[in-house]
Short mmCIF file of C-alpha atoms and ligand atoms in Angstrom, two decimals:
data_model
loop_
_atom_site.label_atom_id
_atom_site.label_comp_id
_atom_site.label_asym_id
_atom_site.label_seq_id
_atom_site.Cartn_x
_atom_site.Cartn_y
_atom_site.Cartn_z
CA UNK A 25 14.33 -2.08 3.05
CA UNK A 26 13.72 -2.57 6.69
CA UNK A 27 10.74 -2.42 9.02
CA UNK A 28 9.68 0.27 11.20
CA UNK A 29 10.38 -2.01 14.16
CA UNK A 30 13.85 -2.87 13.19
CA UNK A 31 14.47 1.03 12.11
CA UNK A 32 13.95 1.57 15.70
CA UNK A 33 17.01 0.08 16.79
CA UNK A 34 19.25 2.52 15.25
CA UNK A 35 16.80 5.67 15.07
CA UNK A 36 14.60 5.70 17.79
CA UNK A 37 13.26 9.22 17.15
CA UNK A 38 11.76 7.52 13.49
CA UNK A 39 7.93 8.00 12.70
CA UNK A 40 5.14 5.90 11.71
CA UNK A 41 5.37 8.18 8.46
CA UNK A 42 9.10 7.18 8.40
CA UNK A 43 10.49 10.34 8.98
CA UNK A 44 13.19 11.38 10.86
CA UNK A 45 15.22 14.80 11.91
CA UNK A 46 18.22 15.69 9.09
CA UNK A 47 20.11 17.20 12.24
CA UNK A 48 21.84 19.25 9.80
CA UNK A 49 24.39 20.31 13.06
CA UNK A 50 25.45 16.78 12.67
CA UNK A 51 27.66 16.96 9.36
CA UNK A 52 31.23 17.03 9.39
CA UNK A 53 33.14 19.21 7.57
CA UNK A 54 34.31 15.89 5.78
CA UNK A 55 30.60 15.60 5.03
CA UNK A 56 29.96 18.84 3.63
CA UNK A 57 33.14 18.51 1.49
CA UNK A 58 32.10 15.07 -0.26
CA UNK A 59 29.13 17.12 -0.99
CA UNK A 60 31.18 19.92 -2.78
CA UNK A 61 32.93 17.36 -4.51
CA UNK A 62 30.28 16.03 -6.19
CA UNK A 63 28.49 18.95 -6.82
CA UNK A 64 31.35 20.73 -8.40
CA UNK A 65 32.01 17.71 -10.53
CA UNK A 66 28.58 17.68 -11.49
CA UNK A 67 28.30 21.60 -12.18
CA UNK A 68 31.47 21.05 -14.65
CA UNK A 69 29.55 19.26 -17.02
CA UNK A 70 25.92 19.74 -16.53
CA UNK A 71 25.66 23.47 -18.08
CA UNK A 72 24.38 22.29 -21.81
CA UNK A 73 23.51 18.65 -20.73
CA UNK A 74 21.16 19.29 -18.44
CA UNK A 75 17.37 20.13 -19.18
CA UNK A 76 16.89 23.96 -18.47
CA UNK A 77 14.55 23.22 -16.01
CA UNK A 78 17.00 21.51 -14.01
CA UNK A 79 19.48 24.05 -14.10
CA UNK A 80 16.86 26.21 -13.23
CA UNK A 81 15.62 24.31 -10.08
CA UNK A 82 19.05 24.55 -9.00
CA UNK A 83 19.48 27.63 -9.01
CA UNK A 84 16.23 28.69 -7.56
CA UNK A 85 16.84 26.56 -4.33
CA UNK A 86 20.26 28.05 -3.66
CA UNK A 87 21.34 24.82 -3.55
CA UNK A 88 25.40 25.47 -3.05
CA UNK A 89 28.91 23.38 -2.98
CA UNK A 90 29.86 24.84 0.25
CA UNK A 91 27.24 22.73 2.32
CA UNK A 92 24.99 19.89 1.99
CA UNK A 93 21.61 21.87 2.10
CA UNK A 94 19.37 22.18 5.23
CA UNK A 95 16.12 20.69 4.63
CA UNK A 96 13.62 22.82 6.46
CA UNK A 97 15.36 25.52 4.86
CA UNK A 98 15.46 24.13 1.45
CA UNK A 99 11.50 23.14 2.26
CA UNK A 100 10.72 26.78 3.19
CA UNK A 101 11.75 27.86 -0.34
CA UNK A 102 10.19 24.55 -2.14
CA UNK A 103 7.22 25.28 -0.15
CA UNK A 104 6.81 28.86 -1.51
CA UNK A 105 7.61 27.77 -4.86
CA UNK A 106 5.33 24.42 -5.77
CA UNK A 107 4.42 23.32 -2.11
CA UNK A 108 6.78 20.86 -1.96
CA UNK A 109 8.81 19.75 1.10
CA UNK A 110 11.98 17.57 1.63
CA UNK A 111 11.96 14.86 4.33
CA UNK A 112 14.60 13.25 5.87
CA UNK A 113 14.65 9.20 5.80
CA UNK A 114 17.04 6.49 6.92
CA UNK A 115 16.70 4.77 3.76
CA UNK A 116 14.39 3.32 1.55
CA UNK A 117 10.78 3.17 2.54
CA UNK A 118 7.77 0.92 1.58
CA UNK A 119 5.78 1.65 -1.13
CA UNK A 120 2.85 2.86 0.66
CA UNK A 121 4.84 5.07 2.83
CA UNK A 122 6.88 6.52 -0.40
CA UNK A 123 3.46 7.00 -2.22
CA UNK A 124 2.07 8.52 0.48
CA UNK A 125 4.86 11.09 0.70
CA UNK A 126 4.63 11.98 -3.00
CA UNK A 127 0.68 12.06 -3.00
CA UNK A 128 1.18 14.99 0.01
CA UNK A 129 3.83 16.40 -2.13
CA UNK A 130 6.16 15.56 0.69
CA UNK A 131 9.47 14.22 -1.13
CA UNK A 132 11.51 11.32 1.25
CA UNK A 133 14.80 12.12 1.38
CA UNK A 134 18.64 9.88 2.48
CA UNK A 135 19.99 12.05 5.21
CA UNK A 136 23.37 10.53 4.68
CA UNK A 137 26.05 10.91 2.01
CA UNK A 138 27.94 8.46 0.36
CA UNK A 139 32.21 7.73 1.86
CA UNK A 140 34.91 9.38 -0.19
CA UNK A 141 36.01 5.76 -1.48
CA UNK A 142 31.91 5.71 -2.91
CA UNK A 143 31.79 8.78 -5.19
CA UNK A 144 30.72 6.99 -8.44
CA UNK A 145 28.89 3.90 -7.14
CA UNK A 146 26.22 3.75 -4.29
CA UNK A 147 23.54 0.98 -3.73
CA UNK A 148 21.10 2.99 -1.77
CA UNK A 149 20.22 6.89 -2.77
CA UNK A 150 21.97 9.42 -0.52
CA UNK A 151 21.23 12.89 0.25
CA UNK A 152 23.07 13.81 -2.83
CA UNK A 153 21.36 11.80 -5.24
CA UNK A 154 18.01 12.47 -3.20
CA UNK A 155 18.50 16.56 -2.78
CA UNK A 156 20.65 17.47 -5.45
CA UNK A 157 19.18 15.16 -8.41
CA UNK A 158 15.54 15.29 -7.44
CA UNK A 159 15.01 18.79 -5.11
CA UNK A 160 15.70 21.07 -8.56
CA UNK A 161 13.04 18.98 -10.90
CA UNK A 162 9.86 19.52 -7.78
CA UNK A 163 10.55 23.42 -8.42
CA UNK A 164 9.14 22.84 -12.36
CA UNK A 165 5.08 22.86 -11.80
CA UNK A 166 4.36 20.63 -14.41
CA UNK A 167 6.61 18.17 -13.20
CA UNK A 168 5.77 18.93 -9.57
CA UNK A 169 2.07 17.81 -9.97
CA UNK A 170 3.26 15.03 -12.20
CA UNK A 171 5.26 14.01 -9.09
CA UNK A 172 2.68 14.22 -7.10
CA UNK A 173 -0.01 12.24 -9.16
CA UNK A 174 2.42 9.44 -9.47
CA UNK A 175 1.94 8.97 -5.53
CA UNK A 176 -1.35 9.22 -6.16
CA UNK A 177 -1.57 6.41 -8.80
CA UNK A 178 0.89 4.45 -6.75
CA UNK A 179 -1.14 3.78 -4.04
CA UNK A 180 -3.61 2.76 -6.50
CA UNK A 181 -1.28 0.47 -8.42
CA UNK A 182 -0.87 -1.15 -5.13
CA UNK A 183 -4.37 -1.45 -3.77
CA UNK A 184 -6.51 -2.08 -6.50
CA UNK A 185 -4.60 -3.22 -9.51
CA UNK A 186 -1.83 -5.08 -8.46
CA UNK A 187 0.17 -3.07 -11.32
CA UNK A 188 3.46 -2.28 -9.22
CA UNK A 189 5.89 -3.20 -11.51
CA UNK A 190 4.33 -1.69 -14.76
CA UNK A 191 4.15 2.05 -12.54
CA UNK A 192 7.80 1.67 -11.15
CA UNK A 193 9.04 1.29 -14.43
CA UNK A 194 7.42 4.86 -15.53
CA UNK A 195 9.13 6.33 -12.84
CA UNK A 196 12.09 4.45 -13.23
CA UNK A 197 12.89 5.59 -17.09
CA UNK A 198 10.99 9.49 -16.52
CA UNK A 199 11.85 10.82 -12.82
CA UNK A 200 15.19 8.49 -12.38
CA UNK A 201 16.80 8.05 -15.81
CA UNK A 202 14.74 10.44 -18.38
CA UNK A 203 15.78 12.03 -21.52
CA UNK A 204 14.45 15.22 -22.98
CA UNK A 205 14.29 16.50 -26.61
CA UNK A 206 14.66 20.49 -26.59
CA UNK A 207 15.09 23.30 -29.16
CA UNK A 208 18.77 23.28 -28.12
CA UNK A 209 18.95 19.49 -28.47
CA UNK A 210 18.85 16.43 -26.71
CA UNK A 211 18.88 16.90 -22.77
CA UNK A 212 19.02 15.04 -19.37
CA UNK A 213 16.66 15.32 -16.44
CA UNK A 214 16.42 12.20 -14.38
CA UNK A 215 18.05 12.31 -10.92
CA UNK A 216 19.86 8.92 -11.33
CA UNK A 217 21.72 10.69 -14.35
CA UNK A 218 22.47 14.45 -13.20
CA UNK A 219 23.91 13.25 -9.88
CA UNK A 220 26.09 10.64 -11.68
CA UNK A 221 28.93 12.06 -13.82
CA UNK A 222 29.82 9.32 -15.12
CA UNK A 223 25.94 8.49 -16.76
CA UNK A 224 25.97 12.15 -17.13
CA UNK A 225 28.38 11.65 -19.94
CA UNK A 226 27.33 7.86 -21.16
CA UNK A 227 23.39 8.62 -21.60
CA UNK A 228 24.09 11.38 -23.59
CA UNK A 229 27.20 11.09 -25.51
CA UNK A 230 28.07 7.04 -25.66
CA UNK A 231 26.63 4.99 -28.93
CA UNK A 232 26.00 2.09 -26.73
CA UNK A 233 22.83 3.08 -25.42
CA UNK A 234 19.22 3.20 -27.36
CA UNK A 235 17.85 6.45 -26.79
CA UNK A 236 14.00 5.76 -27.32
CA UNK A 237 11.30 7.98 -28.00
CA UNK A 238 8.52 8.24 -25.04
CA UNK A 239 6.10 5.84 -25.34
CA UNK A 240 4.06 4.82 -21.97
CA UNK A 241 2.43 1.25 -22.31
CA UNK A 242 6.53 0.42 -23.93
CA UNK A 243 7.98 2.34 -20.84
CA UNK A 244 5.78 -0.11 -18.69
CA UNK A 245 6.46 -3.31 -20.58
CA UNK A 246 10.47 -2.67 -20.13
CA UNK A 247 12.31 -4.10 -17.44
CA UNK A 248 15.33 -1.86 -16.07
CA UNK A 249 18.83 -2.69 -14.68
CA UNK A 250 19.65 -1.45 -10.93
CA UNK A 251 23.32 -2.70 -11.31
CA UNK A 252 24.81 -0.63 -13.87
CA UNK A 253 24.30 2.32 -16.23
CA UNK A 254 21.05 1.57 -18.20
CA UNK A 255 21.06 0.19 -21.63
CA UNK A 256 17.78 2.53 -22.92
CA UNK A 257 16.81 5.51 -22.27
CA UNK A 258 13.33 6.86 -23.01
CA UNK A 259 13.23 10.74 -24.27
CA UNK A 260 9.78 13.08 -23.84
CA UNK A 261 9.27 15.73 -26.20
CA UNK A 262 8.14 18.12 -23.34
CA UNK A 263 6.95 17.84 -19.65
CA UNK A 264 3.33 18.92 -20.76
CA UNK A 265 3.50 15.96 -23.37
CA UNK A 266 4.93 13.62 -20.31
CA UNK A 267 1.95 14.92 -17.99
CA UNK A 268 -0.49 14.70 -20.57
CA UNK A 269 0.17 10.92 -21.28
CA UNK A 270 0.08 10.14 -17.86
CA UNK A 271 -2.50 12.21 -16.21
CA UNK A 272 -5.65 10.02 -17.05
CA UNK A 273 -6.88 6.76 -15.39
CA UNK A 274 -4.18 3.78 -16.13
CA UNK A 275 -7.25 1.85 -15.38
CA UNK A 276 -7.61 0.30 -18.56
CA UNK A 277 -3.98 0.11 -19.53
CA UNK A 278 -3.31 -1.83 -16.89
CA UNK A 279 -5.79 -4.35 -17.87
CA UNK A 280 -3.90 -4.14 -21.44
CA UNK A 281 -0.42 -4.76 -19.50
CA UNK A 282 -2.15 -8.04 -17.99
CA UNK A 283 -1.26 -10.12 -21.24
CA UNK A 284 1.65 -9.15 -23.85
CA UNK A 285 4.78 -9.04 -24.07
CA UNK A 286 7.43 -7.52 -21.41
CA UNK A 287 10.54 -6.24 -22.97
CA UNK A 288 14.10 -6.69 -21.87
CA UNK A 289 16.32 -3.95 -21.22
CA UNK A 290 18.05 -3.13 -24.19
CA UNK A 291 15.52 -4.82 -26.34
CA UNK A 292 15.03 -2.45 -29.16
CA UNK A 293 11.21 -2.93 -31.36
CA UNK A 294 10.51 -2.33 -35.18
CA UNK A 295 8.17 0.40 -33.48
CA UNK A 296 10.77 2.42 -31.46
CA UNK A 297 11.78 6.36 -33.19
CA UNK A 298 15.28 6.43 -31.86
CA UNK A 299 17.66 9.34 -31.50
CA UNK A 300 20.84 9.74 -32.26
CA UNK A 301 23.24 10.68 -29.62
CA UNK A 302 24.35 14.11 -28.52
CA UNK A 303 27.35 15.45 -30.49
CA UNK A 304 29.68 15.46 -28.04
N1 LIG B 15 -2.83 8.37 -14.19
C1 LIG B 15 -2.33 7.43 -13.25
C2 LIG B 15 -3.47 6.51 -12.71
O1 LIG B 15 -4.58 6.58 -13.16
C3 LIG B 15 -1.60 8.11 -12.11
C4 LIG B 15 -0.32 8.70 -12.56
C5 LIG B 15 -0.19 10.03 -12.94
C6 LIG B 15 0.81 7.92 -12.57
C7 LIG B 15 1.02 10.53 -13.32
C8 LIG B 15 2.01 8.43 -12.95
C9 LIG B 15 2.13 9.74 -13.31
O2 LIG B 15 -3.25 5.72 -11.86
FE1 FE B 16 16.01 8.67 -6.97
#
């Protein structure tokens, strides 16, 4: 992550909120085809993996192979749906600036996408992973305000209780890598899964991985892995269950998180319900 200052260099239009135009013109048609690339790769194996709601987001925002989506469009439909809008960032922001976003139900968003030669493997979230594998999840309500208190609780995290790492590990295993338990069966709905196919596929259907029931003070004792597919997953039983958990004051479980153990990532407890794979 860089500083506003040195962001300057190489976009001078960027704002003190981090923002900057998408300038949508600006895509190639190479561009827009790595974007139908992925996307139809994705939409190949997503039908019957994917949490419903997902699906459902995706279809709601017309979000499309042909072209990698217009923002202000795409924010004119969020907008009407949950009052959420997409904004375009050069990359990664600091936490107060992300939090801030969320809190304003403004979600930051890579205006680039990944080189042909990076399909399966990028280090910093693109507009594919940003749009396609977090845009469809902000149409859901519940999940829309549970975005939006996270901010909220961020900027708290980071003021007053120091408590960083225990939140961005919440995020990390619910809003980037989460698992959901439906009627129809295990499902996917982090972004860090549906726009992967390759995790797609592995957090479902692979043995290797513990697949462990929702539990928030283990989610935020559990370190996570950035360099490779994750080695647990954590699976809600709902979205109202997941906003239910979370939307009261951490206050006192951060106090709790103080002292105790922290787990590693695919540490598996006595205490952890875990679920058997999808059939594949
Ligand atoms: N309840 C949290 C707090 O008191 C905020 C929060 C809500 C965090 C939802 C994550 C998700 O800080
Ligand atoms: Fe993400």
């Amino acid at each position: 992550m860089q500083t506003l200052t040195a962001l300057k260099a190489l976009h001078p239009e960027i704002r003190a909120d981090f923002t900057i135009e998408q300038h949508w013109e600006r895509y190639t048609q190479a561009e827009h085809g790595i974007w139908r690339t992925l996307y139809e790769r994705q939409m190949q194996i997503l039908p019957g993996r994917a949490a419903d709601e997902f699906l459902d987001g995706l279809k709601k925002l017309k979000l499309v192979a042909e072209r990698i989506p217009n923002f202000a469009r795409l924010s004119d439909d969020l907008q009407r749906l949950t009052g959420w809008r997409i904004v375009a960032v050069p990359s990664l922001v600091p936490d107060e600036i992300f939090f801030d976003h969320l809190a304003h139900r403004r979600f930051p968003a890579g205006r680039f996408i990944r080189k042909p030669e990076q399909l399966d493997y990028i280090e910093e979230p693109d507009v594919f992973h940003d749009v396609f594998g977090h845009a469809p999840m902000l149409v859901h309500p519940v999940f829309a305000d549970y975005m939006e208190a996270y901010g909220k609780g961020g900027m708290r995290a980071l003021t007053e209780f120091h408590a960083l790492k225990n939140l961005a590990r919440l995020y990390w295993y619910t809003v980037e890598f989460g698992l959901i338990e439906t009627a129809k069966g295990l499902r996917i709905y982090g972004s860090g899964i549906v726009s992967s196919h390759a995790e797609t596929l592995y957090a479902l259907e692979n043995p290797k991985p513990n697949r462990i029931r929702f539990e928030l003070e283990r989610v935020m004792r559990t370190e996570y892995r950035i360099d490779d597919f994750q080695e647990s997953y954590f699976v809600i039983p709902s979205f109202d269950r997941l906003f239910d958990e979370t939307y009261k004051d951490f206050a006192a479980l951060y106090r709790t998180l103080q002292a105790g153990p922290t787990y590693r990532p695919g540490e598996v407890l006595a205490s952890d319900a875990l679920a058997a794979p999808k059939a594949a």
